[in-house]
Coordinates of C-alpha atoms in Angstrom, one line a residue:
M1 CA 11.4 13.6 -89.9
T2 CA 7.6 13.0 -92.2
R3 CA 4.6 14.3 -90.5
K4 CA 2.2 11.6 -90.4
T5 CA 0.2 11.2 -87.0
V6 CA -3.2 12.3 -85.5
L7 CA -2.3 13.8 -81.8
I8 CA -6.3 13.4 -79.9
V9 CA -6.9 15.4 -77.0
V10 CA -9.0 13.5 -74.7
K11 CA -10.3 15.0 -70.8
G12 CA -9.2 11.8 -69.4
Y13 CA -9.0 7.6 -70.3
P14 CA -8.9 4.9 -70.1
R15 CA -12.7 6.2 -68.9
L16 CA -15.4 4.0 -68.3
T17 CA -18.1 5.7 -69.6
E18 CA -16.5 6.9 -72.8
T19 CA -16.7 3.7 -74.5
F20 CA -17.0 5.4 -77.8
I21 CA -14.2 7.4 -77.8
S22 CA -12.0 4.0 -77.2
Q23 CA -13.7 2.5 -80.2
E24 CA -12.9 5.6 -82.4
I25 CA -9.0 5.1 -81.2
R26 CA -8.9 1.5 -82.4
G27 CA -11.5 1.7 -85.1
L28 CA -8.6 4.4 -86.8
E29 CA -6.0 2.1 -86.1
R30 CA -6.8 -0.4 -87.4
R31 CA -7.6 1.9 -90.9
G32 CA -3.9 2.4 -90.1
L33 CA -3.9 5.7 -89.1
Q34 CA -1.2 6.6 -86.4
I35 CA -2.0 7.1 -83.1
E36 CA -1.2 9.9 -79.5
L37 CA -3.0 10.5 -77.4
V38 CA -3.3 13.6 -74.7
S39 CA -5.7 13.2 -71.4
L40 CA -5.6 16.9 -69.4
R41 CA -6.3 14.0 -66.7
R42 CA -5.7 10.6 -65.2
P43 CA -7.6 7.9 -64.4
T44 CA -10.4 7.8 -61.6
E45 CA -11.0 4.5 -62.4
S46 CA -9.8 1.0 -61.7
I47 CA -11.5 -0.9 -64.1
T48 CA -11.5 -0.7 -67.6
H49 CA -12.7 -2.5 -70.5
P50 CA -11.0 -5.0 -72.6
I51 CA -10.8 -2.4 -75.5
H52 CA -8.2 -0.5 -74.2
A53 CA -5.8 -3.3 -73.8
E54 CA -5.8 -3.3 -77.4
I55 CA -5.2 0.3 -78.4
K56 CA -1.5 0.9 -79.0
A57 CA -1.1 4.7 -78.6
P58 CA 1.1 6.6 -76.6
I59 CA 0.0 8.0 -73.8
R60 CA 1.0 11.1 -72.2
Y61 CA -1.1 12.6 -70.1
L62 CA -1.4 16.9 -68.9
P63 CA -1.3 17.6 -65.8
E64 CA -5.1 18.3 -63.8
Y65 CA -4.0 21.1 -61.4
I66 CA -0.7 23.3 -62.6
H67 CA 0.5 23.4 -58.9
A68 CA 1.3 19.5 -58.8
E69 CA 3.6 20.5 -61.8
L70 CA 5.1 23.7 -62.1
S71 CA 8.0 23.2 -62.7
R72 CA 6.0 21.5 -66.1
A73 CA 4.6 24.0 -66.4
F74 CA 6.6 26.9 -66.5
F75 CA 8.9 25.1 -68.9
G76 CA 6.0 24.8 -71.3
W77 CA 5.4 28.1 -71.2
L78 CA 8.8 29.5 -71.4
K79 CA 9.2 27.0 -74.4
A80 CA 5.9 28.0 -76.2
R81 CA 6.8 32.0 -75.9
K82 CA 9.3 30.6 -78.5
L83 CA 7.3 29.3 -80.7
S84 CA 5.6 31.4 -83.7
G85 CA 2.2 30.7 -83.2
Y86 CA 2.5 32.6 -79.8
G87 CA 1.2 35.9 -80.8
A88 CA -1.8 35.0 -82.2
A89 CA -2.7 32.1 -79.1
I90 CA -2.6 33.9 -76.4
Q91 CA -4.0 36.7 -78.2
M92 CA -7.1 34.3 -78.5
F93 CA -6.6 33.2 -75.3
L94 CA -6.9 36.5 -73.8
Q95 CA -9.9 37.4 -75.8
D96 CA -11.3 34.3 -73.7
F97 CA -10.4 35.0 -70.5
A98 CA -11.6 38.4 -71.0
R99 CA -15.7 36.6 -71.2
D100 CA -15.1 33.7 -68.6
R101 CA -12.1 34.9 -66.0
T102 CA -12.6 31.9 -64.4
R103 CA -9.0 30.5 -63.1
N104 CA -10.5 27.5 -65.3
R105 CA -9.5 29.1 -68.8
I106 CA -6.0 29.4 -67.0
R107 CA -6.0 26.4 -66.4
R108 CA -5.7 24.8 -69.9
F109 CA -4.2 26.9 -71.0
L110 CA -0.7 27.0 -69.2
Q111 CA -1.8 23.2 -70.6
A112 CA -1.7 23.7 -74.3
C113 CA 1.7 25.2 -73.5
I114 CA 3.4 22.2 -71.6
L115 CA 0.8 20.3 -74.8
A116 CA 3.0 22.6 -77.0
S117 CA 6.2 22.4 -76.0
E118 CA 6.4 18.4 -76.4
V119 CA 4.7 17.7 -78.8
G120 CA 6.6 15.6 -81.5
P121 CA 7.6 16.3 -85.8
N122 CA 4.9 13.2 -86.3
I123 CA 2.5 15.2 -85.1
N124 CA 0.3 16.7 -88.4
K125 CA -2.8 17.6 -86.9
I126 CA -4.7 17.7 -83.4
Y127 CA -8.1 16.3 -83.0
A128 CA -10.1 17.0 -80.6
H129 CA -12.6 15.1 -78.6
F130 CA -15.5 17.8 -76.3
L131 CA -16.0 21.1 -76.8
H132 CA -14.7 22.6 -73.9
T133 CA -11.4 22.1 -72.6
P134 CA -10.5 19.5 -74.7
A135 CA -10.7 21.4 -77.1
S136 CA -9.5 24.6 -75.8
V137 CA -6.4 23.1 -75.1
A138 CA -5.6 21.7 -78.4
R139 CA -7.1 24.9 -79.7
Y140 CA -4.9 27.0 -77.7
A141 CA -2.2 24.2 -79.1
S142 CA -3.1 24.1 -82.1
V143 CA -2.2 27.9 -83.0
M144 CA 1.0 27.9 -81.3
R145 CA 2.1 25.6 -83.5
G146 CA 0.7 25.8 -86.6
L147 CA -0.7 22.9 -86.6
P148 CA -4.2 21.9 -88.1
L149 CA -7.4 21.5 -85.6
S150 CA -10.7 19.4 -85.9
L151 CA -13.2 18.7 -83.6
S152 CA -15.5 16.1 -82.1
A153 CA -18.7 17.4 -80.2
H154 CA -20.6 14.9 -78.3
A155 CA -23.9 16.2 -75.8
I156 CA -22.0 18.1 -72.4
D157 CA -20.5 20.4 -74.5
I158 CA -22.8 21.1 -77.0
W159 CA -25.9 21.4 -74.7
T160 CA -24.0 24.2 -71.9
C161 CA -21.3 25.9 -73.6
P162 CA -22.0 29.5 -73.8
D163 CA -22.7 30.6 -77.6
W164 CA -19.9 32.0 -78.8
E165 CA -17.1 29.8 -77.1
L166 CA -18.7 27.1 -79.8
A167 CA -18.6 29.2 -82.5
E168 CA -16.1 30.8 -82.5
K169 CA -13.9 26.8 -81.9
I170 CA -15.9 25.1 -84.6
N171 CA -15.2 28.1 -86.7
S172 CA -11.3 28.2 -86.1
A173 CA -11.1 23.9 -87.0
E174 CA -10.9 22.7 -90.6
W175 CA -14.3 20.3 -89.2
T176 CA -16.9 19.5 -86.7
T177 CA -18.3 15.8 -85.7
V178 CA -21.2 15.4 -84.2
C179 CA -23.4 12.3 -83.1
S180 CA -27.0 13.6 -83.5
K181 CA -28.9 15.1 -85.3
A182 CA -30.0 16.9 -82.7
G183 CA -26.2 18.3 -81.8
A184 CA -25.4 19.2 -85.6
A185 CA -28.3 21.4 -85.8
K186 CA -27.4 23.9 -82.8
L187 CA -23.8 23.6 -84.2
R188 CA -24.5 24.0 -88.1
S189 CA -26.7 27.5 -86.2
L190 CA -23.2 29.4 -85.0
A191 CA -21.2 28.0 -88.0
K192 CA -20.0 30.9 -90.4
N193 CA -20.0 27.2 -92.6
P194 CA -22.2 24.9 -91.9
S195 CA -20.4 22.2 -94.3
K196 CA -17.9 21.4 -91.6
I197 CA -20.2 20.4 -89.8
F198 CA -20.4 16.3 -90.0
M199 CA -22.9 14.2 -87.9
L200 CA -22.1 10.4 -88.0
Y201 CA -23.1 8.3 -85.6
H202 CA -20.7 6.3 -83.6
G203 CA -23.1 3.2 -84.1
L204 CA -21.5 -0.2 -82.7
D205 CA -19.1 -2.4 -83.0
L206 CA -21.2 -4.9 -83.6
K207 CA -18.9 -8.3 -83.1
I208 CA -18.5 -7.3 -79.9
F209 CA -22.2 -6.3 -79.8
R210 CA -23.4 -9.9 -81.6
P211 CA -27.2 -10.6 -81.7
R212 CA -28.4 -13.1 -79.1
K213 CA -30.5 -15.9 -80.3
L214 CA -34.3 -14.7 -79.8
L215 CA -37.4 -16.4 -78.7
V216 CA -40.7 -14.9 -77.6
P217 CA -41.0 -14.0 -73.4
K218 CA -43.6 -16.4 -71.1
N219 CA -43.3 -13.4 -68.0
D220 CA -45.7 -11.6 -68.4
G221 CA -45.6 -9.8 -64.8
T222 CA -47.8 -11.8 -63.4
P223 CA -47.1 -14.0 -59.4
S224 CA -47.0 -17.4 -61.4
N225 CA -44.4 -16.6 -63.4
S226 CA -40.4 -15.3 -63.0
P227 CA -40.3 -11.5 -62.0
V228 CA -39.5 -9.3 -65.4
R229 CA -36.1 -8.1 -65.1
L230 CA -35.5 -4.5 -65.9
I231 CA -32.2 -2.9 -66.2
S232 CA -30.7 0.5 -66.7
V233 CA -26.8 1.2 -67.5
G234 CA -25.4 4.3 -66.8
R235 CA -23.5 6.2 -64.1
T236 CA -26.1 8.3 -61.0
V237 CA -26.3 11.8 -62.4
Q238 CA -29.0 13.9 -62.5
K239 CA -29.2 14.0 -66.4
K240 CA -29.8 10.6 -66.0
G241 CA -33.3 11.0 -64.6
F242 CA -32.8 7.4 -61.9
D243 CA -34.9 9.3 -59.2
V244 CA -38.0 9.1 -61.0
L245 CA -37.4 5.8 -62.4
L246 CA -37.7 5.1 -58.6
E247 CA -40.8 7.2 -58.4
A248 CA -42.0 5.3 -61.1
L249 CA -41.2 2.2 -60.0
A250 CA -43.0 2.4 -56.5
L251 CA -46.2 3.5 -58.1
M252 CA -46.3 -1.1 -60.0
P253 CA -49.8 -2.4 -58.9
D254 CA -48.7 -4.7 -56.1
N255 CA -49.1 -8.6 -57.5
L256 CA -47.3 -7.3 -60.8
C257 CA -43.7 -9.2 -60.5
W258 CA -40.7 -7.4 -61.4
E259 CA -37.1 -7.0 -60.7
W260 CA -34.5 -3.9 -61.4
T261 CA -31.1 -3.8 -62.3
H262 CA -28.4 -0.7 -62.2
I263 CA -25.6 -1.3 -63.2
G264 CA -23.1 1.8 -62.7
D265 CA -21.2 4.7 -60.4
G266 CA -21.8 8.9 -59.5
P267 CA -22.2 10.9 -57.6
H268 CA -25.8 10.5 -56.3
T269 CA -25.8 6.4 -55.9
K270 CA -26.1 6.3 -52.0
K271 CA -29.2 9.5 -52.6
L272 CA -30.7 6.7 -54.9
K273 CA -30.3 4.0 -52.7
N274 CA -32.5 6.6 -49.9
H275 CA -34.7 7.3 -52.1
A276 CA -35.6 3.4 -52.8
K277 CA -36.0 3.4 -49.1
S278 CA -38.2 5.3 -48.4
L279 CA -40.3 4.7 -51.3
G280 CA -40.2 1.1 -49.8
I281 CA -39.0 -0.9 -53.6
S282 CA -35.4 -1.3 -51.3
D283 CA -36.5 -5.3 -52.1
Y284 CA -36.7 -5.5 -55.8
I285 CA -33.8 -3.2 -56.4
H286 CA -29.7 -4.4 -57.8
W287 CA -26.9 -2.2 -57.3
R288 CA -24.6 -3.7 -59.0
G289 CA -21.8 -0.8 -59.6
A290 CA -19.1 0.2 -62.4
Q291 CA -18.8 -2.8 -64.8
N292 CA -16.7 -3.1 -68.0
S293 CA -18.6 -4.2 -70.8
D294 CA -18.2 -7.9 -70.6
K295 CA -20.7 -7.9 -67.8
V296 CA -22.8 -5.1 -70.0
I297 CA -23.5 -7.2 -72.3
I298 CA -23.7 -10.3 -69.7
A299 CA -26.4 -8.5 -68.0
L300 CA -28.4 -7.3 -70.8
R301 CA -28.8 -10.5 -72.6
Q302 CA -30.2 -12.0 -69.0
A303 CA -33.0 -8.5 -68.5
D304 CA -36.3 -8.0 -70.2
I305 CA -35.9 -4.7 -70.7
F306 CA -33.9 -1.4 -70.7
V307 CA -34.7 1.6 -69.6
L308 CA -33.2 5.0 -69.6
P309 CA -35.6 7.7 -68.0
C310 CA -33.1 10.5 -69.2
R311 CA -34.7 14.1 -69.0
R312 CA -31.8 18.0 -69.2
D313 CA -30.6 18.6 -65.9
N314 CA -30.2 22.3 -64.2
D315 CA -27.0 23.2 -66.1
G316 CA -29.1 22.5 -69.5
N317 CA -26.8 19.0 -69.4
Q318 CA -29.0 16.2 -71.2
D319 CA -27.9 13.2 -73.4
G320 CA -27.2 13.1 -76.9
L321 CA -27.7 9.6 -78.0
P322 CA -26.4 6.7 -75.3
N323 CA -24.8 4.4 -76.0
V324 CA -26.3 1.6 -74.2
L325 CA -30.1 2.3 -76.0
M326 CA -28.1 1.1 -79.5
E327 CA -26.0 -1.7 -76.7
A328 CA -29.9 -2.6 -75.4
Q329 CA -31.0 -3.0 -78.3
S330 CA -28.3 -5.6 -80.0
Q331 CA -29.4 -7.6 -77.7
G332 CA -32.7 -7.4 -78.2
L333 CA -33.9 -5.7 -75.6
A334 CA -37.7 -3.4 -75.5
V335 CA -36.3 -0.3 -74.4
A336 CA -37.9 2.1 -72.5
S337 CA -36.8 6.3 -72.3
T338 CA -37.4 10.2 -73.3
N339 CA -38.4 12.0 -76.0
I340 CA -36.2 14.8 -76.0
S341 CA -32.6 15.6 -77.2
A342 CA -31.2 12.8 -80.4
I343 CA -33.3 9.3 -78.1
P344 CA -36.2 9.8 -81.3
E345 CA -33.1 9.7 -83.8
F346 CA -33.1 6.0 -82.5
I347 CA -36.0 4.8 -81.2
I348 CA -38.8 4.6 -82.8
H349 CA -41.9 5.1 -80.2
S350 CA -44.1 2.3 -80.9
E351 CA -41.9 0.7 -83.5
T352 CA -38.3 -0.2 -81.2
G353 CA -40.0 0.8 -77.8
I354 CA -42.0 3.2 -76.0
L355 CA -41.3 7.3 -75.7
V356 CA -42.5 9.5 -72.3
P357 CA -42.0 12.5 -72.0
P358 CA -39.3 14.0 -69.1
N359 CA -39.2 13.5 -65.8
D360 CA -42.9 12.5 -65.8
P361 CA -43.0 9.1 -63.2
L362 CA -46.6 8.0 -64.3
A363 CA -46.4 7.9 -67.7
L364 CA -43.3 5.7 -67.7
Q365 CA -44.7 3.7 -65.5
K366 CA -48.2 2.8 -66.9
G367 CA -45.4 2.9 -70.8
L368 CA -43.3 -0.6 -68.2
V369 CA -46.7 -1.4 -66.8
S370 CA -46.9 -2.3 -70.6
L371 CA -43.9 -3.9 -71.0
I372 CA -43.8 -5.9 -68.2
T373 CA -47.7 -7.3 -69.0
S374 CA -47.0 -7.8 -73.2
P375 CA -44.0 -10.3 -73.3
D376 CA -45.3 -10.7 -77.4
L377 CA -44.9 -6.9 -77.4
R378 CA -41.5 -7.0 -76.1
F379 CA -40.6 -9.3 -78.3
K380 CA -41.8 -7.2 -81.4
F381 CA -40.0 -4.4 -79.8
G382 CA -36.9 -6.1 -78.9
K383 CA -36.6 -8.3 -82.5
A384 CA -37.3 -4.3 -84.8
G385 CA -34.9 -2.9 -82.5
E386 CA -32.6 -5.3 -83.4
K387 CA -32.0 -4.9 -87.2
R388 CA -32.5 -1.1 -86.4
V389 CA -29.1 -0.9 -85.3
R390 CA -27.4 -3.8 -87.7
M391 CA -28.4 -2.3 -90.7
H392 CA -28.3 2.1 -90.0
F393 CA -26.1 1.8 -86.6
D394 CA -23.1 0.3 -87.6
A395 CA -19.7 1.7 -86.3
E396 CA -17.9 0.4 -89.3
Q397 CA -19.6 2.6 -91.7
N398 CA -18.7 6.0 -89.9
L399 CA -15.5 5.2 -88.9
D400 CA -14.6 4.8 -92.1
K401 CA -15.7 8.2 -93.0
L402 CA -13.9 8.9 -90.6
A403 CA -10.2 8.2 -91.6
R404 CA -11.0 9.9 -94.4
L405 CA -11.4 12.9 -93.2
L406 CA -8.3 12.9 -91.5
S407 CA -6.5 10.9 -93.9
S408 CA -7.9 13.3 -96.6
S409 CA -6.2 17.3 -97.8
S410 CA -8.9 19.6 -97.1
T411 CA -10.0 20.4 -101.0
E412 CA -11.2 16.7 -100.1
K413 CA -13.2 16.1 -96.9
I414 CA -16.6 18.7 -98.0
K415 CA -16.5 15.8 -100.0
I416 CA -16.4 12.6 -97.8
C417 CA -19.9 13.6 -95.0
R418 CA -22.2 14.6 -97.6

């Protein structure tokens, strides 16, 4: 059988917070690529986005924990041992294990054995999202099967994986894409051949995030007007900085009328709610939990300001360029965020929004007050931001480039994205 299918390896599927991956898969399918999906674990969320129903690719789930499917793991290992690349793969694993003696490393190798033993003859290349665990499984399996490997880097993987591991993975891949200039700079510094690192923003599907009619708002935070509506979308994890936002909101003048809506779920939701209560601002906050993209778009269109005070967490993890910033600006919202990582690549301070230092509630409060009290400024930033999204962050442009990368011979690749 002619090999013609790309095997895409992801950590979990489907996931509410990884619409950029679903957007990419659907875009590749629409460009005629045959795709199969492999996920390292089953979904943990009951809510999905409409885009997930549009994806046709079949999906195979590997056992998240080997003990849950011991027979599958054992027979997968037996079959993998007979593959021509098994010897090279086990040497690669042993070198990795010498530097990372964890159960997780063993689990990833056994997952790779299962994958390599089950993959069909129609697969002609393996492409993995995230350079941590998905790339480990994909790398071992690609060596076992003698298949070319390509990678897609994002944020947590770039900023939390050790440099030795990043270097070995990107140097063993045909090419690696990365979704920010900041991330690309880090990976190119580790690459033997920096020209194999391609910077491709995810961008937005602008057919979904259609423009809305923008009018100069009238609410300016005075008691005689309706409250200025702030909104954030994101998981309740440390790197999003929502505790800093709560502290900034608690510093708002008593005579300023505002309300804040949060969409998303995560491990710190209860802690944040308790923090808001202790700060005395619970009455001004709406916690909506996880919602799909249709409801997020409706909420964005009802809001006045989008705020996301990102920061680096205690493990070194930080966002790259959060897609929700692009989603908010596509709807003409002024944005308040922080000047870290790849965020300044998108938000232009004092032109499409405001950027403040991370972990600085007072600076964030001052920035928000300036937006709340100036409807004209919000309109100016929102309109400029929407124009920037539609001119420079249309997903279709970079999907064309990615499709060519996945479809081209190795001698053609370097010409595609430079």
